[in-house]
């Protein structure tokens, strides 16, 4: 595209999202050239949503300042737990992304789960609708 050739970037806003809960990760996305960072459950499922939201806003605003990044990254508690790699799912995302997934047309039998799933821990948004 001629615009990109002249300006050096596409005429769209580029956001990063999906698994960016620590403030340092949000700052890294900005350092890599994102125009913004979208964080939803990374804030709301944390131990202190208000403090984490404030920290991520400061980290994305001051992403070039290591002192601010260190300050906002301390005392927040653990980040959001990631998506479980549940072996009983018909599609195991780890295998699919690794290109080793093949679908036979039949759903495999459910396997015994070890530990709680995100739905079991936090509830389903479908149940609240």
mmCIF file of C-alpha atoms in Angstrom:
data_model
loop_
_atom_site.group_PDB
_atom_site.id
_atom_site.type_symbol
_atom_site.label_atom_id
_atom_site.label_comp_id
_atom_site.label_asym_id
_atom_site.label_seq_id
_atom_site.Cartn_x
_atom_site.Cartn_y
_atom_site.Cartn_z
ATOM 1 C CA UNK A 1 0.000 0.000 0.000
ATOM 2 C CA UNK A 2 1.351 3.444 -0.932
ATOM 3 C CA UNK A 3 0.212 4.990 2.361
ATOM 4 C CA UNK A 4 2.214 2.476 4.396
ATOM 5 C CA UNK A 5 5.238 2.942 2.131
ATOM 6 C CA UNK A 6 5.193 6.728 2.713
ATOM 7 C CA UNK A 7 4.120 6.880 6.371
ATOM 8 C CA UNK A 8 5.709 3.673 7.670
ATOM 9 C CA UNK A 9 2.613 2.397 9.437
ATOM 10 C CA UNK A 10 -0.897 1.292 8.451
ATOM 11 C CA UNK A 11 -3.800 3.770 8.872
ATOM 12 C CA UNK A 12 -5.372 1.668 11.635
ATOM 13 C CA UNK A 13 -5.085 1.555 15.405
ATOM 14 C CA UNK A 14 -3.253 -1.553 16.587
ATOM 15 C CA UNK A 15 -4.347 -2.959 19.951
ATOM 16 C CA UNK A 16 -2.894 -5.870 21.871
ATOM 17 C CA UNK A 17 -5.153 -7.989 24.016
ATOM 18 C CA UNK A 18 -5.645 -11.412 25.470
ATOM 19 C CA UNK A 19 -3.491 -12.343 28.401
ATOM 20 C CA UNK A 20 -1.789 -9.033 29.167
ATOM 21 C CA UNK A 21 -2.513 -8.652 32.903
ATOM 22 C CA UNK A 22 0.875 -7.639 34.410
ATOM 23 C CA UNK A 23 1.686 -3.932 33.956
ATOM 24 C CA UNK A 24 5.133 -4.853 32.604
ATOM 25 C CA UNK A 25 3.477 -6.878 29.813
ATOM 26 C CA UNK A 26 1.226 -3.944 28.934
ATOM 27 C CA UNK A 27 4.286 -1.669 28.786
ATOM 28 C CA UNK A 28 6.102 -4.203 26.608
ATOM 29 C CA UNK A 29 3.216 -4.191 24.111
ATOM 30 C CA UNK A 30 3.515 -0.408 23.880
ATOM 31 C CA UNK A 31 7.296 -0.681 23.425
ATOM 32 C CA UNK A 32 6.670 -3.123 20.572
ATOM 33 C CA UNK A 33 4.574 -0.516 18.763
ATOM 34 C CA UNK A 34 0.978 -1.113 19.822
ATOM 35 C CA UNK A 35 -1.291 1.930 19.918
ATOM 36 C CA UNK A 36 -3.115 0.566 22.945
ATOM 37 C CA UNK A 37 -3.669 -2.454 25.151
ATOM 38 C CA UNK A 38 -7.076 -4.040 25.771
ATOM 39 C CA UNK A 39 -7.361 -5.737 29.153
ATOM 40 C CA UNK A 40 -10.638 -7.186 30.400
ATOM 41 C CA UNK A 41 -10.573 -10.282 32.566
ATOM 42 C CA UNK A 42 -6.908 -9.636 33.392
ATOM 43 C CA UNK A 43 -8.150 -6.788 35.557
ATOM 44 C CA UNK A 44 -11.521 -8.064 36.718
ATOM 45 C CA UNK A 45 -10.310 -11.509 37.787
ATOM 46 C CA UNK A 46 -7.329 -10.179 39.718
ATOM 47 C CA UNK A 47 -7.244 -9.904 43.507
ATOM 48 C CA UNK A 48 -7.461 -6.092 43.419
ATOM 49 C CA UNK A 49 -9.092 -4.926 40.151
ATOM 50 C CA UNK A 50 -8.934 -1.195 40.914
ATOM 51 C CA UNK A 51 -5.209 -1.225 41.745
ATOM 52 C CA UNK A 52 -4.377 -3.427 38.743
ATOM 53 C CA UNK A 53 -6.347 -1.190 36.352
ATOM 54 C CA UNK A 54 -4.587 1.897 37.699
ATOM 55 C CA UNK A 55 -1.193 0.166 37.376
ATOM 56 C CA UNK A 56 -1.834 -0.893 33.767
ATOM 57 C CA UNK A 57 -2.934 2.626 32.808
ATOM 58 C CA UNK A 58 0.243 4.087 34.336
ATOM 59 C CA UNK A 59 2.399 1.383 32.703
ATOM 60 C CA UNK A 60 0.995 2.069 29.233
ATOM 61 C CA UNK A 61 1.297 5.833 29.749
ATOM 62 C CA UNK A 62 4.885 5.706 31.051
ATOM 63 C CA UNK A 63 6.050 2.608 29.146
ATOM 64 C CA UNK A 64 9.539 4.060 28.569
ATOM 65 C CA UNK A 65 10.183 4.849 32.240
ATOM 66 C CA UNK A 66 11.653 1.843 34.130
ATOM 67 C CA UNK A 67 11.186 3.527 37.529
ATOM 68 C CA UNK A 68 7.446 3.943 36.986
ATOM 69 C CA UNK A 69 7.161 0.387 35.632
ATOM 70 C CA UNK A 70 8.899 -1.024 38.693
ATOM 71 C CA UNK A 71 6.723 1.060 41.005
ATOM 72 C CA UNK A 72 3.400 0.029 39.426
ATOM 73 C CA UNK A 73 4.414 -3.642 39.171
ATOM 74 C CA UNK A 74 4.877 -4.193 42.911
ATOM 75 C CA UNK A 75 2.259 -5.103 45.482
ATOM 76 C CA UNK A 76 -0.474 -6.149 43.045
ATOM 77 C CA UNK A 77 -0.688 -9.797 44.061
ATOM 78 C CA UNK A 78 -0.782 -12.624 41.523
ATOM 79 C CA UNK A 79 -1.944 -12.016 37.967
ATOM 80 C CA UNK A 80 -5.010 -13.681 36.464
ATOM 81 C CA UNK A 81 -4.817 -17.445 36.055
ATOM 82 C CA UNK A 82 -4.506 -18.415 32.380
ATOM 83 C CA UNK A 83 -6.782 -20.657 30.347
ATOM 84 C CA UNK A 84 -6.639 -24.241 31.537
ATOM 85 C CA UNK A 85 -5.241 -26.863 29.205
ATOM 86 C CA UNK A 86 -8.079 -29.343 29.720
ATOM 87 C CA UNK A 87 -7.338 -32.686 28.115
ATOM 88 C CA UNK A 88 -11.017 -33.676 27.934
ATOM 89 C CA UNK A 89 -11.969 -30.935 25.500
ATOM 90 C CA UNK A 90 -12.748 -32.017 21.919
ATOM 91 C CA UNK A 91 -10.250 -29.376 20.756
ATOM 92 C CA UNK A 92 -7.109 -29.066 22.836
ATOM 93 C CA UNK A 93 -5.808 -25.604 21.954
ATOM 94 C CA UNK A 94 -2.190 -26.497 22.659
ATOM 95 C CA UNK A 95 -2.346 -29.357 20.167
ATOM 96 C CA UNK A 96 -4.318 -27.360 17.602
ATOM 97 C CA UNK A 97 -1.885 -24.444 17.663
ATOM 98 C CA UNK A 98 1.003 -26.901 17.377
ATOM 99 C CA UNK A 99 -0.563 -28.274 14.172
ATOM 100 C CA UNK A 100 -0.845 -31.766 15.636
ATOM 101 C CA UNK A 101 -4.655 -31.710 15.904
ATOM 102 C CA UNK A 102 -6.680 -33.932 13.619
ATOM 103 C CA UNK A 103 -10.461 -34.253 13.771
ATOM 104 C CA UNK A 104 -12.001 -37.653 13.127
ATOM 105 C CA UNK A 105 -15.594 -36.410 13.149
ATOM 106 C CA UNK A 106 -16.304 -37.901 16.571
ATOM 107 C CA UNK A 107 -16.075 -36.141 19.903
ATOM 108 C CA UNK A 108 -13.719 -38.073 22.186
ATOM 109 C CA UNK A 109 -15.038 -39.229 25.562
ATOM 110 C CA UNK A 110 -14.579 -36.807 28.433
ATOM 111 C CA UNK A 111 -11.590 -37.495 30.652
ATOM 112 C CA UNK A 112 -11.347 -36.928 34.379
ATOM 113 C CA UNK A 113 -10.382 -33.349 35.188
ATOM 114 C CA UNK A 114 -7.735 -32.568 37.782
ATOM 115 C CA UNK A 115 -8.271 -29.186 39.425
ATOM 116 C CA UNK A 116 -10.941 -26.605 38.789
ATOM 117 C CA UNK A 117 -11.699 -25.069 35.432
ATOM 118 C CA UNK A 118 -12.113 -21.332 35.050
ATOM 119 C CA UNK A 119 -15.894 -21.816 34.755
ATOM 120 C CA UNK A 120 -15.969 -23.854 37.963
ATOM 121 C CA UNK A 121 -13.912 -21.246 39.810
ATOM 122 C CA UNK A 122 -15.562 -18.052 38.542
ATOM 123 C CA UNK A 123 -18.909 -19.176 37.126
ATOM 124 C CA UNK A 124 -20.193 -18.897 33.585
ATOM 125 C CA UNK A 125 -21.330 -15.650 32.010
ATOM 126 C CA UNK A 126 -23.975 -17.700 30.159
ATOM 127 C CA UNK A 127 -25.668 -18.518 33.466
ATOM 128 C CA UNK A 128 -26.044 -14.815 34.323
ATOM 129 C CA UNK A 129 -27.645 -13.762 31.040
#
